[in-house]
Amino acid sequence: MRQRATRDQQRLDSGAVSSPKDLENLQREIASLAKRQGDLEDIVLEVMERRESAQERVAELTERVGAVQGKIDDATARRGAAFEELDGEAASVTKEREVIAASVPADLLKLYEKLREQQGGVGAAKLYQRTCQGCRQELAITELSEIRKAAPDTVVRCENCRRILVRTSESGL
Ligand SMILES: [Zn+2]
């Protein structure tokens, strides 16, 4: 297009075109070509601007993806560490339980295991201020006096939930 405009201009300047009508046509064509060139330059400029803003957006999103990935990596590492800690804790509690279970008479252990199965994982409960901490029921006066009379090594149980009751100085007896 630019070549055509140059050629038109050269023809105009050379004086080869003499008829006024041809001259007018040529001038009109030159003007129209100049306008089209201007329009095209505007479009090119707009496309360049849009490309630039798209590149900025790409850079911004890439940065955000990187930040999110960093957070994921961090959380994954912390989760791994937490699992490791829990595994260690579970192993030590299991071992501790084995040691304690070995010191408990077999029949009592059997009773405890049976109750634990029946009572959602808790086979023994503390007697605290006359209340069974397993079922949260306060014991009847008669039951409390029975427990008071029982020898320290007698296995006493909650009248309500049947769990083994563990007596302490806070039992309220
Ligand atoms: Zn109870």
Coordinates of C-alpha atoms in Angstrom, one line a residue, residues 127 139-152 154-157 159 165 167 173:
L127 CA -15.5 -41.9 89.7
L139 CA -24.3 -42.7 91.7
A140 CA -27.1 -43.6 94.2
I141 CA -26.3 -43.2 97.9
T142 CA -26.7 -46.9 98.5
E143 CA -24.2 -47.7 95.7
L144 CA -21.8 -45.1 97.0
S145 CA -21.9 -46.7 100.5
E146 CA -21.3 -50.2 98.9
I147 CA -18.2 -48.8 97.1
R148 CA -17.0 -47.1 100.3
K149 CA -17.1 -50.4 102.1
A150 CA -15.4 -52.3 99.3
A151 CA -11.7 -53.2 99.7
P152 CA -9.3 -51.1 97.6
T154 CA -12.2 -54.9 94.7
V155 CA -13.4 -54.2 91.2
V156 CA -16.3 -51.8 91.5
R157 CA -18.6 -51.0 88.6
E159 CA -24.6 -49.4 88.3
L165 CA -15.0 -47.5 88.2
R167 CA -11.5 -44.7 92.6
L173 CA -16.6 -41.2 98.9

